[in-house]
Short mmCIF file of C-alpha atoms and ligand atoms in Angstrom, two decimals:
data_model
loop_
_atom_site.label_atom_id
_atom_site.label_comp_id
_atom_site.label_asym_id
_atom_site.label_seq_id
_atom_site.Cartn_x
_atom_site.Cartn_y
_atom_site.Cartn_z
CA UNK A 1 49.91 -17.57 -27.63
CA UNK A 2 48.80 -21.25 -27.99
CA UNK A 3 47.67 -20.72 -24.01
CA UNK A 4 45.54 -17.40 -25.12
CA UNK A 5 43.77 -19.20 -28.09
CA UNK A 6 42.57 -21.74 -25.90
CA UNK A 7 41.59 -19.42 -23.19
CA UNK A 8 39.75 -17.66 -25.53
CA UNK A 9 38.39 -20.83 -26.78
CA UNK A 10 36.70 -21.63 -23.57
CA UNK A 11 35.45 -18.23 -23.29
CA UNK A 12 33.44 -18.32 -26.54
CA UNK A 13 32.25 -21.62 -25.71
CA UNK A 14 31.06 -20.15 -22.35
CA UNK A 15 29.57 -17.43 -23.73
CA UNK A 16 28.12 -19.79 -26.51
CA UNK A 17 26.48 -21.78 -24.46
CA UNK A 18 25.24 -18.56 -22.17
CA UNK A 19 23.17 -17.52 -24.84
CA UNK A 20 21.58 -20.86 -25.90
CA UNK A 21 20.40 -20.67 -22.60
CA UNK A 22 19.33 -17.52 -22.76
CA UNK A 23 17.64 -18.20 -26.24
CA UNK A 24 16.08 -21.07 -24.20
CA UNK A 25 14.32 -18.64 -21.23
CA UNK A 26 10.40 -18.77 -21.44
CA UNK A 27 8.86 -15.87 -22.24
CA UNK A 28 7.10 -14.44 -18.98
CA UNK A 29 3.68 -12.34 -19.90
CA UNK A 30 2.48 -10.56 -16.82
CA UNK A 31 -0.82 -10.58 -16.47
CA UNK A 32 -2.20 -7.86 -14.07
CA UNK A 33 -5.42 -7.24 -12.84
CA UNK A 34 -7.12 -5.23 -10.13
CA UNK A 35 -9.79 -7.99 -9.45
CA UNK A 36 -9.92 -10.86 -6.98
CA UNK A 37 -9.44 -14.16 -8.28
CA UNK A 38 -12.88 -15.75 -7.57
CA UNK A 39 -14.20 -13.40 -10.32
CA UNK A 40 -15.13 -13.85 -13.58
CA UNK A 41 -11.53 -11.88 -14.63
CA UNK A 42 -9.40 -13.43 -11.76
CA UNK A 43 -10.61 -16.92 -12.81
CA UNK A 44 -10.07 -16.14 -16.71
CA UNK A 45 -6.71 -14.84 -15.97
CA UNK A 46 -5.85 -18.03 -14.01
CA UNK A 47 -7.15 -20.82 -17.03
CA UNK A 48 -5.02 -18.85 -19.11
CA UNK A 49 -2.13 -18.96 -17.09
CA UNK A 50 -2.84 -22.82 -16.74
CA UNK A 51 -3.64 -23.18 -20.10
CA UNK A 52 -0.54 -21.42 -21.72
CA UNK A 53 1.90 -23.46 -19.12
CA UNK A 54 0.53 -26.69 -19.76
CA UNK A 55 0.65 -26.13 -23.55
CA UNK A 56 4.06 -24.68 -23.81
CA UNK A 57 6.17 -26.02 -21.62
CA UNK A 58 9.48 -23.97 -21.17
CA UNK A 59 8.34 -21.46 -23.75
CA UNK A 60 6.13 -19.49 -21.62
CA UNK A 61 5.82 -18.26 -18.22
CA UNK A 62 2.71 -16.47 -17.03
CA UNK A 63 2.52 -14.58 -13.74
CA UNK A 64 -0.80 -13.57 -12.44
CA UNK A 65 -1.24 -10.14 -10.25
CA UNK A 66 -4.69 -9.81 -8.61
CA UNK A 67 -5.88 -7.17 -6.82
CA UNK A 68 -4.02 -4.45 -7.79
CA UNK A 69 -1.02 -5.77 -6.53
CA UNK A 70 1.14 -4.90 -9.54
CA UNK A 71 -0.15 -1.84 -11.32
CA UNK A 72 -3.74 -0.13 -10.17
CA UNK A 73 -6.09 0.70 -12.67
CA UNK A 74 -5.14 4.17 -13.36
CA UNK A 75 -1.34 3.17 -14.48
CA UNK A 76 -1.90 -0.32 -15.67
CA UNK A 77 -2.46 0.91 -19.46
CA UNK A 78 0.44 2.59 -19.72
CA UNK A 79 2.60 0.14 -17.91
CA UNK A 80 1.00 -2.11 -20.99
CA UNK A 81 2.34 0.34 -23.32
CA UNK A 82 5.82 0.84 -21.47
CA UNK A 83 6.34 -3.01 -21.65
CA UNK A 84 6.30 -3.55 -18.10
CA UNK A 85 3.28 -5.92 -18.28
CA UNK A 86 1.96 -7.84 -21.34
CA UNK A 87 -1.27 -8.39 -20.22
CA UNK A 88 -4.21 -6.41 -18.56
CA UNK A 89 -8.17 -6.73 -19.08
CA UNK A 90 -9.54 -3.08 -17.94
CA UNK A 91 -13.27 -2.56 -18.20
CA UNK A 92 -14.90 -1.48 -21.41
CA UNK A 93 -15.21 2.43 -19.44
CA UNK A 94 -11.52 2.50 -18.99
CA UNK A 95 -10.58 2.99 -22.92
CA UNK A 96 -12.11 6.24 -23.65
CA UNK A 97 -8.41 7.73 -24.37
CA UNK A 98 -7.79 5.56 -26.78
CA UNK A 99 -10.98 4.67 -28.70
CA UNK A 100 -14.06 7.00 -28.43
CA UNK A 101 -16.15 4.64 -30.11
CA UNK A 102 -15.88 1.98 -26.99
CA UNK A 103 -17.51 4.23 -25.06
CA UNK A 104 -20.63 2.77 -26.24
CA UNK A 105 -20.54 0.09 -23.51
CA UNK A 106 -20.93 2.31 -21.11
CA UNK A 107 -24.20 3.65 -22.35
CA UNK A 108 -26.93 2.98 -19.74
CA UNK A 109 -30.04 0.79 -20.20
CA UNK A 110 -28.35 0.49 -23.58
CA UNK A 111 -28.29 -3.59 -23.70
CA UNK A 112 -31.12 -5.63 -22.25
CA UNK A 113 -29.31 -8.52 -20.53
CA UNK A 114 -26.32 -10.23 -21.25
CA UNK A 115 -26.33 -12.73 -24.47
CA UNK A 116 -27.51 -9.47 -25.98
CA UNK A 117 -23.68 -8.01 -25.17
CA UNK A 118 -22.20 -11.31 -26.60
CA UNK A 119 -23.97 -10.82 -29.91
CA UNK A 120 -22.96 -7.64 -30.33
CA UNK A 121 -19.48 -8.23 -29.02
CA UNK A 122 -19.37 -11.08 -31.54
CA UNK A 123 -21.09 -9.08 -34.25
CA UNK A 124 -19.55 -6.72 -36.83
CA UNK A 125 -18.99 -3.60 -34.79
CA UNK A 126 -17.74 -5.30 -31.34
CA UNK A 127 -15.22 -6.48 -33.62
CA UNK A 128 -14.30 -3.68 -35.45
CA UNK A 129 -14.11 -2.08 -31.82
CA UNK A 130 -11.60 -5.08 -30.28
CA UNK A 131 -9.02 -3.23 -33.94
CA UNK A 132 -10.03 -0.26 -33.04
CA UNK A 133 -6.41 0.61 -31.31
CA UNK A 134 -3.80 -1.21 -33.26
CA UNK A 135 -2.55 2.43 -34.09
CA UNK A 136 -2.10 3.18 -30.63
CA UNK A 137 -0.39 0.10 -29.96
CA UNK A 138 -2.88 -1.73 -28.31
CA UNK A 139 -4.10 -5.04 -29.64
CA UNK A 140 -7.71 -6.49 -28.38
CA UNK A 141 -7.50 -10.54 -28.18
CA UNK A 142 -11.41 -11.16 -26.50
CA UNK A 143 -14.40 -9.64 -24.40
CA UNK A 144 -14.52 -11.19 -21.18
CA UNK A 145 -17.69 -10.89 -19.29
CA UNK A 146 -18.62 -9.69 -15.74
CA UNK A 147 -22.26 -8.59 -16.17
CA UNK A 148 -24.59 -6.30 -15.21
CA UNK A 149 -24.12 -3.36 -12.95
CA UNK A 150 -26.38 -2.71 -9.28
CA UNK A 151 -26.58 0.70 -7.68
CA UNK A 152 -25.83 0.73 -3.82
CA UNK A 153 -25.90 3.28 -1.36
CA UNK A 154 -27.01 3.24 2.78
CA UNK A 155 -30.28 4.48 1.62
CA UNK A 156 -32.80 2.45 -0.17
CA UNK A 157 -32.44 3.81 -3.92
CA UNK A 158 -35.68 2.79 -5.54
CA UNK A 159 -36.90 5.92 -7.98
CA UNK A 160 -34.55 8.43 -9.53
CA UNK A 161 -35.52 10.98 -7.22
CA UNK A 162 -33.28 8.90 -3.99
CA UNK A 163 -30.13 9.18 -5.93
CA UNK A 164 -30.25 13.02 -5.85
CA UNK A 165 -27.17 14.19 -4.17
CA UNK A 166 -25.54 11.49 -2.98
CA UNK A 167 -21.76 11.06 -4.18
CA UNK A 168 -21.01 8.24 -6.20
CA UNK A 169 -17.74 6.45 -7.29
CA UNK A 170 -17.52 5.69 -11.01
CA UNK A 171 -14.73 4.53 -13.04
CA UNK A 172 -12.88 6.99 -15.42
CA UNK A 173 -15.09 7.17 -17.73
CA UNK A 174 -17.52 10.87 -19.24
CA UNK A 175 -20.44 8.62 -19.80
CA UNK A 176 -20.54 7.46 -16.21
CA UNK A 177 -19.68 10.56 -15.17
CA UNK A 178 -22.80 12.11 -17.32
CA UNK A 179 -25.24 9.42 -16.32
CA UNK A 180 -24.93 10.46 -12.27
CA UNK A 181 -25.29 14.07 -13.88
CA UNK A 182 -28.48 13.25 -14.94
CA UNK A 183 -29.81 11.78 -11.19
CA UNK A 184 -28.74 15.16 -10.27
CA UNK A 185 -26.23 13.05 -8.16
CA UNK A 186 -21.95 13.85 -7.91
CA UNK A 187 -20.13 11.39 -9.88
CA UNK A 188 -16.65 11.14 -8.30
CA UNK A 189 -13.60 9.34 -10.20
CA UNK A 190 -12.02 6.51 -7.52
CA UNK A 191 -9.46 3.77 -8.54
CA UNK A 192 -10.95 0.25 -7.62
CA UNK A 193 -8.83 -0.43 -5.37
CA UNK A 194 -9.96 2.75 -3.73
CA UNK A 195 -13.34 1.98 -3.40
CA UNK A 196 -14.48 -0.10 -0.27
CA UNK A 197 -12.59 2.62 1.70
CA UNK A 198 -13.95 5.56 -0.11
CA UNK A 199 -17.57 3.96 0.93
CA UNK A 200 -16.71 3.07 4.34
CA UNK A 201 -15.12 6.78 5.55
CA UNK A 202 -18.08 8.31 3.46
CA UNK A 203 -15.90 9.81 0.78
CA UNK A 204 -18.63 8.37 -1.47
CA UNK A 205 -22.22 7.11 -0.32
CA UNK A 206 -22.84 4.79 -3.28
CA UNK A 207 -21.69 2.37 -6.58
CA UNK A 208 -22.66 0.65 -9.12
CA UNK A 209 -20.80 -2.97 -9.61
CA UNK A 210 -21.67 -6.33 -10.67
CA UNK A 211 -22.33 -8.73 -7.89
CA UNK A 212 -18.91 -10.62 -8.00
CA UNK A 213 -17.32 -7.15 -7.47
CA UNK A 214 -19.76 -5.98 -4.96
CA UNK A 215 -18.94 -9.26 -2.98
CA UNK A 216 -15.18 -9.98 -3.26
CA UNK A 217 -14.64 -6.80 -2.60
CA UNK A 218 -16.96 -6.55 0.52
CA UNK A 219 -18.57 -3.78 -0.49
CA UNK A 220 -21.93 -4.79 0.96
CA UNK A 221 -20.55 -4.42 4.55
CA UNK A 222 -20.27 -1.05 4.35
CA UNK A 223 -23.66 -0.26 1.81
CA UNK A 224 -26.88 -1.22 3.40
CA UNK A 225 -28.91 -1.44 -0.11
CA UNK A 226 -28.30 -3.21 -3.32
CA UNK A 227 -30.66 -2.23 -5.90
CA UNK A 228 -30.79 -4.72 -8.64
CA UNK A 229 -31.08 -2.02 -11.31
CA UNK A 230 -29.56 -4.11 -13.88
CA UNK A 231 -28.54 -0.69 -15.76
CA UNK A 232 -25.29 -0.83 -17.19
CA UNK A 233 -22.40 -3.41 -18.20
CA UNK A 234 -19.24 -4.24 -16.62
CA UNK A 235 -17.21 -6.32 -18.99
CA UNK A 236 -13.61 -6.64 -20.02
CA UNK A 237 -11.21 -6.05 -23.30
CA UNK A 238 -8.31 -8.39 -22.25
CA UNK A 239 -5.72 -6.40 -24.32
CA UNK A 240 -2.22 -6.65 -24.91
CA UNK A 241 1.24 -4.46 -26.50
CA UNK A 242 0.98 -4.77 -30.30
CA UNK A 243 4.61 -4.77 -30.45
CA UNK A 244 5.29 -7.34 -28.35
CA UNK A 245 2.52 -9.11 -29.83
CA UNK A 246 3.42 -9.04 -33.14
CA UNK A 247 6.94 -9.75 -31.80
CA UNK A 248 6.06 -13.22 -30.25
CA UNK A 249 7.74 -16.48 -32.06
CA UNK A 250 4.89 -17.52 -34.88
CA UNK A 251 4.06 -20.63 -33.39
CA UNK A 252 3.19 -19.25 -29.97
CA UNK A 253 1.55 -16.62 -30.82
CA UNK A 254 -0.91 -19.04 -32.23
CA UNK A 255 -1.23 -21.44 -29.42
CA UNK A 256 -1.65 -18.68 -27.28
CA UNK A 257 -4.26 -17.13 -29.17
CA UNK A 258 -6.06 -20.31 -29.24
CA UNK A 259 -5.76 -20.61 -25.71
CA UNK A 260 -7.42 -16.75 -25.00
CA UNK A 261 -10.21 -17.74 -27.52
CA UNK A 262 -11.01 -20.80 -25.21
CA UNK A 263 -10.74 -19.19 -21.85
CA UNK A 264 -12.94 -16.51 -23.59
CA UNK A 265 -15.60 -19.27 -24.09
CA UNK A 266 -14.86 -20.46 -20.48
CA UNK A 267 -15.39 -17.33 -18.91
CA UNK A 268 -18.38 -15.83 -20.90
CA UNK A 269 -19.75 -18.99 -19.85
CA UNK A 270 -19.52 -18.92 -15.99
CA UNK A 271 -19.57 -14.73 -15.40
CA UNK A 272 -23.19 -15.02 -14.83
CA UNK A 273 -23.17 -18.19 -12.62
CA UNK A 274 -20.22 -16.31 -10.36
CA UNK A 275 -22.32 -12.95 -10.15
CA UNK A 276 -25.86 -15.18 -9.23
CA UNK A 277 -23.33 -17.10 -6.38
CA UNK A 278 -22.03 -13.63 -5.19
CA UNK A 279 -25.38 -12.42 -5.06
CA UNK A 280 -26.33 -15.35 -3.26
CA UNK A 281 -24.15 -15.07 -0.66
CA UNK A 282 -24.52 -11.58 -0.24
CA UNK A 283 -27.84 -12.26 0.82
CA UNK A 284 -27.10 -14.85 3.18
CA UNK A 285 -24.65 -12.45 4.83
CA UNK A 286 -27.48 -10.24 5.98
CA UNK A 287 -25.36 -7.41 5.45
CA UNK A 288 -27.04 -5.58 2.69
CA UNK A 289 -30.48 -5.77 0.91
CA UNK A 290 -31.55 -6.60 -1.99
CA UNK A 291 -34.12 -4.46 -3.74
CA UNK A 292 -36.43 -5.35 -6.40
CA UNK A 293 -37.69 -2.56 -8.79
CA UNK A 294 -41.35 -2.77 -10.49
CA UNK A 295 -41.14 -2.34 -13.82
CA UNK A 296 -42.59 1.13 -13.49
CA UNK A 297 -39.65 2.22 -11.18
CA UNK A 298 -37.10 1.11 -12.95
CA UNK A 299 -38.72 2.80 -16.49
CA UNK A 300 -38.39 6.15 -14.64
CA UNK A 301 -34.27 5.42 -14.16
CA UNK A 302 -34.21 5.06 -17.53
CA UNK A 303 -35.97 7.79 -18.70
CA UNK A 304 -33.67 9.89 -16.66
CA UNK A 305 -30.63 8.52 -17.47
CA UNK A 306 -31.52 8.38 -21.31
CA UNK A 307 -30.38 11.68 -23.17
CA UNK A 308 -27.39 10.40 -22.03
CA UNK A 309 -27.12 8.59 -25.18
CA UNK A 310 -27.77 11.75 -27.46
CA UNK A 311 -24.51 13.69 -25.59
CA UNK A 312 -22.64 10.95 -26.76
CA UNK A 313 -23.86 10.03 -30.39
CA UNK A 314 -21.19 11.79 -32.38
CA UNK A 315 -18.32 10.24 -30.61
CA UNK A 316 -19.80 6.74 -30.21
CA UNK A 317 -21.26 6.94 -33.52
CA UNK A 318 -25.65 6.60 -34.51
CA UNK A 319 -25.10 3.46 -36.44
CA UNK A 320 -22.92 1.96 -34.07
CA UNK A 321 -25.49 2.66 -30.93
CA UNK A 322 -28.33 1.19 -33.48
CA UNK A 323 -26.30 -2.19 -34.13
CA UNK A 324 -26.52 -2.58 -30.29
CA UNK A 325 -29.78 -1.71 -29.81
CA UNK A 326 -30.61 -4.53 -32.73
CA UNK A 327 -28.67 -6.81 -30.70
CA UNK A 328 -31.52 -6.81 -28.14
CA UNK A 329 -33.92 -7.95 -30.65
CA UNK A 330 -32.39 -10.85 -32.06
C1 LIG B 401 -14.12 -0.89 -11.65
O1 LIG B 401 -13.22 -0.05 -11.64
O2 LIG B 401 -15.18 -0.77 -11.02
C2 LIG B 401 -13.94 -2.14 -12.47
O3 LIG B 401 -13.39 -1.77 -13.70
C3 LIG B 401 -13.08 -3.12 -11.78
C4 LIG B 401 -12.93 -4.37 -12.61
O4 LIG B 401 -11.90 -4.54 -13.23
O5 LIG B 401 -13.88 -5.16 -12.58
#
């Protein structure tokens, strides 16, 4: 009996001391992505890491997935919501299942450059959009620039008129879908990770992508022309599970949303420096060239793409689309 007890004994104390340690495991956020790292998103997803390692030692383990390599980006948002990753930054086009009103970003010609995007993202209504889908169970922590989007193709595109036909890829989103509509061109949904194929075996002829995507992803290997059209956005909601969110220990839920505040700063701060480098070294590849539009051509891609806007009012919302066009002003 007295041999039992103490058996026992050193079982619970076993067991004990099993789940201190277990108490005492970090917590691991997975952090996937379907960007290289020598992006604006790659590089913000590393600081963080860095940041939320050196800060809190032992309480929290971050592990980076680039490229796709975990979840692409037609299942990463609901691997967010199934738990099986705790932190993704899809661009602003990718949401329009869960928040109509984001689709606003994806409006063409609607934002002039991009501090115009950072005072509206900062401003009343780019906040009320980063709430906008705590019901769904997705919680917005920070806009993360990449910047403007270029057209490419293996034609020169330089009026509205060249785009006619041609296929392009375009992220899962109506209003990029609408906007090739209006070139009388064929919009055609591609994953990311999809795309520098789909260009090189012809699937599609052309894109539109910021320079640090264009580049990392060698894109402009297989696309003759870059035109520096300058006529959309391509920027991030870093985003993460409310419930395990809300879930998180007080304390480092705090440090850690200091920590995505600061590498927001960082990389808001750099995305435009890494998309002038890309472009940069585009150039000096020789591979692909760059094209310059007057200010008369690229007026008449605007005017075409333009009642774009008016198909997509009601959902995006009149006051909303004026708040950004009053961010241009300021
Ligand atoms: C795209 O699909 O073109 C982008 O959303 C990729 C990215 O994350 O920059």
């Amino acid at each position: 009996m007295l041999k039992m007890t103490a058996k026992a004994l050193v079982c619970a104390v076993s067991l004990g001391l099993a789940g201190l340690a277990h108490a005492a495991d970090p917590i691991v956020i997975k952090f996937s992505h379907v960007v290289a790292e020598h992006t604006p998103k790659g590089q913000g997803a590393l600081l963080f890491k860095k940041l939320a390692e050196e800060r809190l030692p032992g309480k929290v383990e971050v592990e980076v997935y680039p490229n796709s390599s975990l979840f692409g980006d037609g299942k990463e948002m609901e691997a967010l919501l199934l738990g099986d990753v705790q932190l993704i930054a899809p661009s602003l086009a990718k949401f329009e299942h869960y928040s109509k009103p984001i689709q606003i970003f994806d409006l063409p010609f609607l934002f002039d450059d991009i501090e115009a995007v950072d005072r509206f993202q900062k401003g009343p209504v780019g906040q009320e959009l980063l709430a906008s889908m705590e019901d769904k169970g997705i919680t917005g922590l920070g806009y993360w620039h990449n910047g403007l989007k270029q057209l490419s193709a293996n034609k020169p595109l330089r009026t509205p008129r060249d785009a006619r036909g041609l296929k392009f890829r375009v992220q899962a989103s109506a209003v990029l879908d609408e906007q090739f509509k209006a070139l009388r061109a064929n919009p055609r949904k591609m994953s990311f990770g999809e795309v520098y194929q789909g260009l090189q075996t012809g699937v599609v002829n052309g894109a539109e992508n910021p320079y640090s995507n264009i580049y990392s992803q060698k894109m402009h290997e297989v696309q003759k022309y870059i035109t520096e059209s300058n006529h959309g956005l391509l920027d991030y909601m870093v985003i993460t599970n409310t419930k395990f969110w809300n879930g998180l220990p007080e304390d480092v839920r705090t440090e850690l949303r200091n920590i995505m505040d600061e590498v927001t700063v960082e990389v808001n701060l750099h995305a435009e420096a890494i998309n002038q480098r890309d472009k940069q070294a585009i150039i000096d590849s020789g591979r692909s060239e760059i094209i310059t539009l007057t200010k008369e051509q690229r007026d008449q891609w605007r005017d075409q793409v333009k009642p774009v806007w008016k198909k997509f009012e009601q959902e995006i919302g009149a006051e909303r689309i004026k708040a950004a066009e009053a961010a241009n002003q300021q």
